[in-house]
GROMACS .gro file of C-alpha atoms in nm:
model
  293
    1UNK     CA    1  -7.007  -4.204   4.501
    2UNK     CA    2  -7.375  -4.132   4.555
    3UNK     CA    3  -7.477  -3.845   4.780
    4UNK     CA    4  -7.852  -3.883   4.734
    5UNK     CA    5  -8.091  -3.794   5.014
    6UNK     CA    6  -8.444  -3.659   5.059
    7UNK     CA    7  -8.400  -3.329   5.238
    8UNK     CA    8  -8.339  -2.962   5.177
    9UNK     CA    9  -8.070  -2.706   5.251
   10UNK     CA   10  -8.157  -2.407   5.464
   11UNK     CA   11  -8.012  -2.067   5.372
   12UNK     CA   12  -7.998  -1.823   5.662
   13UNK     CA   13  -7.829  -1.485   5.633
   14UNK     CA   14  -7.658  -1.497   5.973
   15UNK     CA   15  -7.422  -1.207   5.919
   16UNK     CA   16  -7.384  -1.145   6.290
   17UNK     CA   17  -7.282  -1.499   6.375
   18UNK     CA   18  -6.928  -1.595   6.458
   19UNK     CA   19  -6.753  -1.704   6.139
   20UNK     CA   20  -6.411  -1.856   6.087
   21UNK     CA   21  -6.249  -1.767   5.853
   22UNK     CA   22  -6.374  -1.411   5.826
   23UNK     CA   23  -6.302  -1.353   5.455
   24UNK     CA   24  -6.196  -1.522   5.131
   25UNK     CA   25  -5.924  -1.391   4.900
   26UNK     CA   26  -5.993  -1.520   4.550
   27UNK     CA   27  -5.718  -1.536   4.288
   28UNK     CA   28  -5.811  -1.445   3.930
   29UNK     CA   29  -5.663  -1.773   3.805
   30UNK     CA   30  -5.922  -1.970   4.001
   31UNK     CA   31  -6.205  -1.760   3.855
   32UNK     CA   32  -6.089  -1.829   3.500
   33UNK     CA   33  -6.067  -2.201   3.577
   34UNK     CA   34  -6.427  -2.203   3.700
   35UNK     CA   35  -6.552  -2.010   3.398
   36UNK     CA   36  -6.364  -2.241   3.161
   37UNK     CA   37  -6.521  -2.541   3.336
   38UNK     CA   38  -6.866  -2.391   3.287
   39UNK     CA   39  -6.805  -2.330   2.915
   40UNK     CA   40  -6.712  -2.699   2.872
   41UNK     CA   41  -7.014  -2.839   3.058
   42UNK     CA   42  -7.257  -3.079   2.895
   43UNK     CA   43  -7.584  -2.943   2.759
   44UNK     CA   44  -7.791  -3.139   3.012
   45UNK     CA   45  -7.598  -2.998   3.310
   46UNK     CA   46  -7.754  -2.713   3.503
   47UNK     CA   47  -7.435  -2.637   3.695
   48UNK     CA   48  -7.079  -2.756   3.742
   49UNK     CA   49  -6.888  -2.813   4.065
   50UNK     CA   50  -6.523  -2.838   4.157
   51UNK     CA   51  -6.263  -2.817   4.432
   52UNK     CA   52  -6.103  -2.499   4.566
   53UNK     CA   53  -5.731  -2.518   4.648
   54UNK     CA   54  -5.518  -2.268   4.835
   55UNK     CA   55  -5.363  -2.178   5.168
   56UNK     CA   56  -5.503  -2.081   5.507
   57UNK     CA   57  -5.380  -1.784   5.702
   58UNK     CA   58  -5.486  -1.639   6.033
   59UNK     CA   59  -5.839  -1.509   5.990
   60UNK     CA   60  -5.891  -1.578   5.619
   61UNK     CA   61  -5.821  -1.816   5.331
   62UNK     CA   62  -5.661  -1.756   4.992
   63UNK     CA   63  -5.803  -1.951   4.697
   64UNK     CA   64  -5.516  -1.985   4.450
   65UNK     CA   65  -5.645  -2.251   4.209
   66UNK     CA   66  -5.931  -2.488   4.141
   67UNK     CA   67  -6.003  -2.807   3.950
   68UNK     CA   68  -6.321  -2.958   3.810
   69UNK     CA   69  -6.499  -3.256   3.965
   70UNK     CA   70  -6.715  -3.485   3.753
   71UNK     CA   71  -7.064  -3.523   3.895
   72UNK     CA   72  -7.418  -3.614   3.794
   73UNK     CA   73  -7.727  -3.451   3.936
   74UNK     CA   74  -8.093  -3.542   3.907
   75UNK     CA   75  -8.413  -3.471   4.097
   76UNK     CA   76  -8.355  -3.771   4.326
   77UNK     CA   77  -7.982  -3.777   4.393
   78UNK     CA   78  -7.635  -3.654   4.304
   79UNK     CA   79  -7.311  -3.846   4.262
   80UNK     CA   80  -6.947  -3.749   4.219
   81UNK     CA   81  -6.660  -3.938   4.062
   82UNK     CA   82  -6.449  -4.017   4.369
   83UNK     CA   83  -6.162  -4.171   4.170
   84UNK     CA   84  -6.138  -3.868   3.941
   85UNK     CA   85  -6.142  -3.638   4.244
   86UNK     CA   86  -5.856  -3.823   4.415
   87UNK     CA   87  -5.647  -3.832   4.096
   88UNK     CA   88  -5.690  -3.459   4.037
   89UNK     CA   89  -5.610  -3.384   4.401
   90UNK     CA   90  -5.289  -3.588   4.383
   91UNK     CA   91  -5.176  -3.417   4.062
   92UNK     CA   92  -5.256  -3.070   4.196
   93UNK     CA   93  -5.066  -3.125   4.520
   94UNK     CA   94  -4.764  -3.251   4.326
   95UNK     CA   95  -4.755  -2.925   4.131
   96UNK     CA   96  -4.843  -2.706   4.430
   97UNK     CA   97  -4.742  -2.898   4.743
   98UNK     CA   98  -4.830  -2.610   4.978
   99UNK     CA   99  -5.190  -2.590   4.864
  100UNK     CA  100  -5.467  -2.777   5.044
  101UNK     CA  101  -5.840  -2.827   4.997
  102UNK     CA  102  -6.035  -2.520   5.107
  103UNK     CA  103  -6.382  -2.616   4.989
  104UNK     CA  104  -6.581  -2.634   4.668
  105UNK     CA  105  -6.739  -2.416   4.403
  106UNK     CA  106  -7.054  -2.431   4.192
  107UNK     CA  107  -7.194  -2.215   3.914
  108UNK     CA  108  -7.519  -2.032   3.977
  109UNK     CA  109  -7.637  -1.861   4.294
  110UNK     CA  110  -7.893  -2.120   4.401
  111UNK     CA  111  -7.843  -2.318   4.722
  112UNK     CA  112  -8.062  -2.616   4.646
  113UNK     CA  113  -8.139  -2.932   4.842
  114UNK     CA  114  -7.812  -3.099   4.739
  115UNK     CA  115  -7.577  -2.814   4.833
  116UNK     CA  116  -7.577  -2.928   5.196
  117UNK     CA  117  -7.465  -3.276   5.087
  118UNK     CA  118  -7.172  -3.137   4.890
  119UNK     CA  119  -7.088  -2.911   5.184
  120UNK     CA  120  -7.082  -3.209   5.419
  121UNK     CA  121  -6.860  -3.407   5.180
  122UNK     CA  122  -6.603  -3.127   5.154
  123UNK     CA  123  -6.621  -3.058   5.527
  124UNK     CA  124  -6.490  -3.411   5.577
  125UNK     CA  125  -6.206  -3.331   5.334
  126UNK     CA  126  -6.109  -3.007   5.510
  127UNK     CA  127  -6.159  -3.121   5.874
  128UNK     CA  128  -6.091  -2.983   6.129
  129UNK     CA  129  -6.136  -2.659   5.928
  130UNK     CA  130  -6.463  -2.542   5.782
  131UNK     CA  131  -6.516  -2.585   5.408
  132UNK     CA  132  -6.572  -2.278   5.191
  133UNK     CA  133  -6.855  -2.282   4.936
  134UNK     CA  134  -6.808  -2.044   4.642
  135UNK     CA  135  -7.090  -1.966   4.398
  136UNK     CA  136  -7.021  -1.803   4.060
  137UNK     CA  137  -7.321  -1.656   3.880
  138UNK     CA  138  -7.226  -1.699   3.513
  139UNK     CA  139  -7.557  -1.554   3.396
  140UNK     CA  140  -7.504  -1.212   3.555
  141UNK     CA  141  -7.515  -0.948   3.280
  142UNK     CA  142  -7.414  -0.652   3.499
  143UNK     CA  143  -7.063  -0.512   3.532
  144UNK     CA  144  -7.022  -0.672   3.873
  145UNK     CA  145  -6.901  -1.033   3.892
  146UNK     CA  146  -7.159  -1.252   4.061
  147UNK     CA  147  -6.936  -1.427   4.314
  148UNK     CA  148  -7.036  -1.512   4.671
  149UNK     CA  149  -6.880  -1.726   4.944
  150UNK     CA  150  -7.046  -1.918   5.226
  151UNK     CA  151  -6.960  -2.116   5.534
  152UNK     CA  152  -7.178  -2.416   5.615
  153UNK     CA  153  -7.263  -2.546   5.961
  154UNK     CA  154  -7.482  -2.844   6.060
  155UNK     CA  155  -7.808  -2.752   6.227
  156UNK     CA  156  -8.082  -2.926   6.422
  157UNK     CA  157  -8.108  -3.114   6.750
  158UNK     CA  158  -7.951  -3.419   6.590
  159UNK     CA  159  -7.746  -3.272   6.307
  160UNK     CA  160  -7.765  -3.459   5.976
  161UNK     CA  161  -7.535  -3.424   5.675
  162UNK     CA  162  -7.819  -3.288   5.463
  163UNK     CA  163  -7.922  -3.019   5.713
  164UNK     CA  164  -7.698  -2.719   5.681
  165UNK     CA  165  -7.701  -2.346   5.753
  166UNK     CA  166  -7.514  -2.133   5.495
  167UNK     CA  167  -7.370  -1.804   5.622
  168UNK     CA  168  -7.221  -1.556   5.370
  169UNK     CA  169  -6.870  -1.420   5.417
  170UNK     CA  170  -6.687  -1.142   5.226
  171UNK     CA  171  -6.498  -1.223   4.905
  172UNK     CA  172  -6.205  -1.015   4.778
  173UNK     CA  173  -6.080  -1.062   4.422
  174UNK     CA  174  -5.704  -1.030   4.394
  175UNK     CA  175  -5.432  -1.085   4.134
  176UNK     CA  176  -5.056  -1.088   4.117
  177UNK     CA  177  -4.867  -0.800   3.958
  178UNK     CA  178  -4.754  -1.031   3.677
  179UNK     CA  179  -5.119  -1.101   3.590
  180UNK     CA  180  -5.218  -0.736   3.552
  181UNK     CA  181  -5.120  -0.702   3.181
  182UNK     CA  182  -5.327  -1.008   3.088
  183UNK     CA  183  -5.627  -0.883   3.287
  184UNK     CA  184  -5.602  -0.540   3.125
  185UNK     CA  185  -5.592  -0.708   2.785
  186UNK     CA  186  -5.906  -0.908   2.863
  187UNK     CA  187  -6.082  -0.595   2.989
  188UNK     CA  188  -5.992  -0.411   2.668
  189UNK     CA  189  -6.128  -0.702   2.460
  190UNK     CA  190  -6.453  -0.703   2.662
  191UNK     CA  191  -6.511  -0.334   2.587
  192UNK     CA  192  -6.425  -0.368   2.215
  193UNK     CA  193  -6.715  -0.397   1.965
  194UNK     CA  194  -6.598  -0.735   1.830
  195UNK     CA  195  -6.460  -0.852   2.170
  196UNK     CA  196  -6.104  -0.878   2.037
  197UNK     CA  197  -5.792  -0.666   2.072
  198UNK     CA  198  -5.433  -0.674   1.955
  199UNK     CA  199  -5.149  -0.764   2.188
  200UNK     CA  200  -4.941  -0.457   2.265
  201UNK     CA  201  -4.564  -0.449   2.231
  202UNK     CA  202  -4.332  -0.378   2.523
  203UNK     CA  203  -4.287  -0.017   2.415
  204UNK     CA  204  -4.663   0.031   2.384
  205UNK     CA  205  -4.714  -0.113   2.731
  206UNK     CA  206  -4.443   0.117   2.866
  207UNK     CA  207  -4.608   0.416   2.699
  208UNK     CA  208  -4.950   0.326   2.842
  209UNK     CA  209  -4.801   0.279   3.188
  210UNK     CA  210  -4.641   0.622   3.172
  211UNK     CA  211  -4.969   0.778   3.060
  212UNK     CA  212  -5.149   0.610   3.350
  213UNK     CA  213  -4.888   0.740   3.595
  214UNK     CA  214  -4.916   1.091   3.452
  215UNK     CA  215  -5.294   1.075   3.490
  216UNK     CA  216  -5.263   0.965   3.853
  217UNK     CA  217  -5.014   1.244   3.929
  218UNK     CA  218  -5.243   1.503   3.767
  219UNK     CA  219  -5.538   1.377   3.973
  220UNK     CA  220  -5.335   1.402   4.294
  221UNK     CA  221  -5.214   1.751   4.198
  222UNK     CA  222  -5.571   1.860   4.134
  223UNK     CA  223  -5.682   1.732   4.473
  224UNK     CA  224  -5.393   1.898   4.659
  225UNK     CA  225  -5.449   2.228   4.476
  226UNK     CA  226  -5.822   2.220   4.558
  227UNK     CA  227  -5.742   2.164   4.926
  228UNK     CA  228  -5.489   2.449   4.930
  229UNK     CA  229  -5.735   2.689   4.768
  230UNK     CA  230  -6.010   2.587   5.010
  231UNK     CA  231  -6.241   2.432   4.751
  232UNK     CA  232  -6.223   2.093   4.925
  233UNK     CA  233  -6.189   1.999   5.289
  234UNK     CA  234  -5.860   1.825   5.353
  235UNK     CA  235  -5.845   1.469   5.481
  236UNK     CA  236  -5.560   1.399   5.724
  237UNK     CA  237  -5.549   1.029   5.637
  238UNK     CA  238  -5.509   1.106   5.265
  239UNK     CA  239  -5.235   1.356   5.343
  240UNK     CA  240  -5.042   1.106   5.552
  241UNK     CA  241  -5.082   0.841   5.281
  242UNK     CA  242  -4.948   1.076   5.012
  243UNK     CA  243  -4.657   1.176   5.235
  244UNK     CA  244  -4.565   0.813   5.309
  245UNK     CA  245  -4.591   0.728   4.938
  246UNK     CA  246  -4.362   1.013   4.837
  247UNK     CA  247  -4.108   0.925   5.107
  248UNK     CA  248  -4.108   0.559   5.002
  249UNK     CA  249  -4.081   0.637   4.630
  250UNK     CA  250  -3.798   0.891   4.655
  251UNK     CA  251  -3.603   0.719   4.932
  252UNK     CA  252  -3.249   0.644   4.826
  253UNK     CA  253  -3.287   0.811   4.484
  254UNK     CA  254  -3.022   1.072   4.429
  255UNK     CA  255  -3.069   1.358   4.185
  256UNK     CA  256  -3.065   1.219   3.833
  257UNK     CA  257  -3.067   0.855   3.946
  258UNK     CA  258  -3.433   0.803   3.858
  259UNK     CA  259  -3.374   0.933   3.507
  260UNK     CA  260  -3.072   0.706   3.473
  261UNK     CA  261  -3.271   0.401   3.581
  262UNK     CA  262  -3.547   0.488   3.334
  263UNK     CA  263  -3.299   0.525   3.047
  264UNK     CA  264  -3.141   0.189   3.129
  265UNK     CA  265  -3.484   0.025   3.125
  266UNK     CA  266  -3.564   0.181   2.785
  267UNK     CA  267  -3.233   0.064   2.644
  268UNK     CA  268  -3.295  -0.290   2.769
  269UNK     CA  269  -3.641  -0.290   2.612
  270UNK     CA  270  -3.502  -0.168   2.279
  271UNK     CA  271  -3.229  -0.434   2.289
  272UNK     CA  272  -3.481  -0.712   2.350
  273UNK     CA  273  -3.698  -0.582   2.067
  274UNK     CA  274  -3.397  -0.566   1.834
  275UNK     CA  275  -3.286  -0.919   1.917
  276UNK     CA  276  -3.639  -1.052   1.868
  277UNK     CA  277  -3.660  -0.891   1.523
  278UNK     CA  278  -3.313  -1.025   1.437
  279UNK     CA  279  -3.409  -1.380   1.532
  280UNK     CA  280  -3.734  -1.349   1.336
  281UNK     CA  281  -3.540  -1.235   1.028
  282UNK     CA  282  -3.289  -1.521   1.058
  283UNK     CA  283  -3.568  -1.776   1.082
  284UNK     CA  284  -3.737  -1.635   0.775
  285UNK     CA  285  -3.410  -1.635   0.575
  286UNK     CA  286  -3.338  -1.994   0.682
  287UNK     CA  287  -3.683  -2.110   0.576
  288UNK     CA  288  -3.646  -1.948   0.234
  289UNK     CA  289  -3.299  -2.099   0.183
  290UNK     CA  290  -3.442  -2.439   0.272
  291UNK     CA  291  -3.703  -2.399  -0.003
  292UNK     CA  292  -3.439  -2.299  -0.257
  293UNK     CA  293  -3.208  -2.594  -0.182
   0.00000   0.00000   0.00000
């Protein structure tokens, strides 16, 4: 479907304007999907676009996933594959029936003369809600991820689809607890000289978690000791937070119960490791017997 038009998009930093929603929560899975889409783009493509899927809550939106949309872009016009878009939307909603269209994404930070046309197209898909536009700067070499979000609103006396005002809104990157080990593994690979790292075993992960906890406890102890000795000025909010954390952590734990729970977890981890090695040995023996017979 062609979206061609002779016009331009207007970018205005209207941070004081009324915006709804007020923020965007971006799941790490959606970021990886966008980056993977960019890596698979054709050589003659300057950017890629796609659809953002997720849920709406009061005051903000949560982007949980995304899928690519085939499009062509030239100096005169742009076009998207409407049939491909509808098929991908149907498949996505079958897998995640609660998710709905939130807006669209594009790689690069530029808001060119066709961005308003895409914004208008997705606004029709998300009506009566406003569509979110997410830009991902894949060429950013700094440590910060170049991700920005915008809301688009028609402008002019007689508003046209290709006249749009883009207003930035805050973006918060988030991830589930189950995704943390994978993200830590990717971060370790990024810092390695050859950009690769070995996958840690369960016991190694447990050891690293314990070391991280010990480091956090030592940092808290150092802060509390500095406040007691008068080297630092105490913060009442930090004190209340530490008190609430300690009460929540130790609530319901009798003396020795925490150690018992830890020992049970270690035994379960050792049992799983033993069974995995046993299965691996049986498979190897079976394969060798098959070669002999």
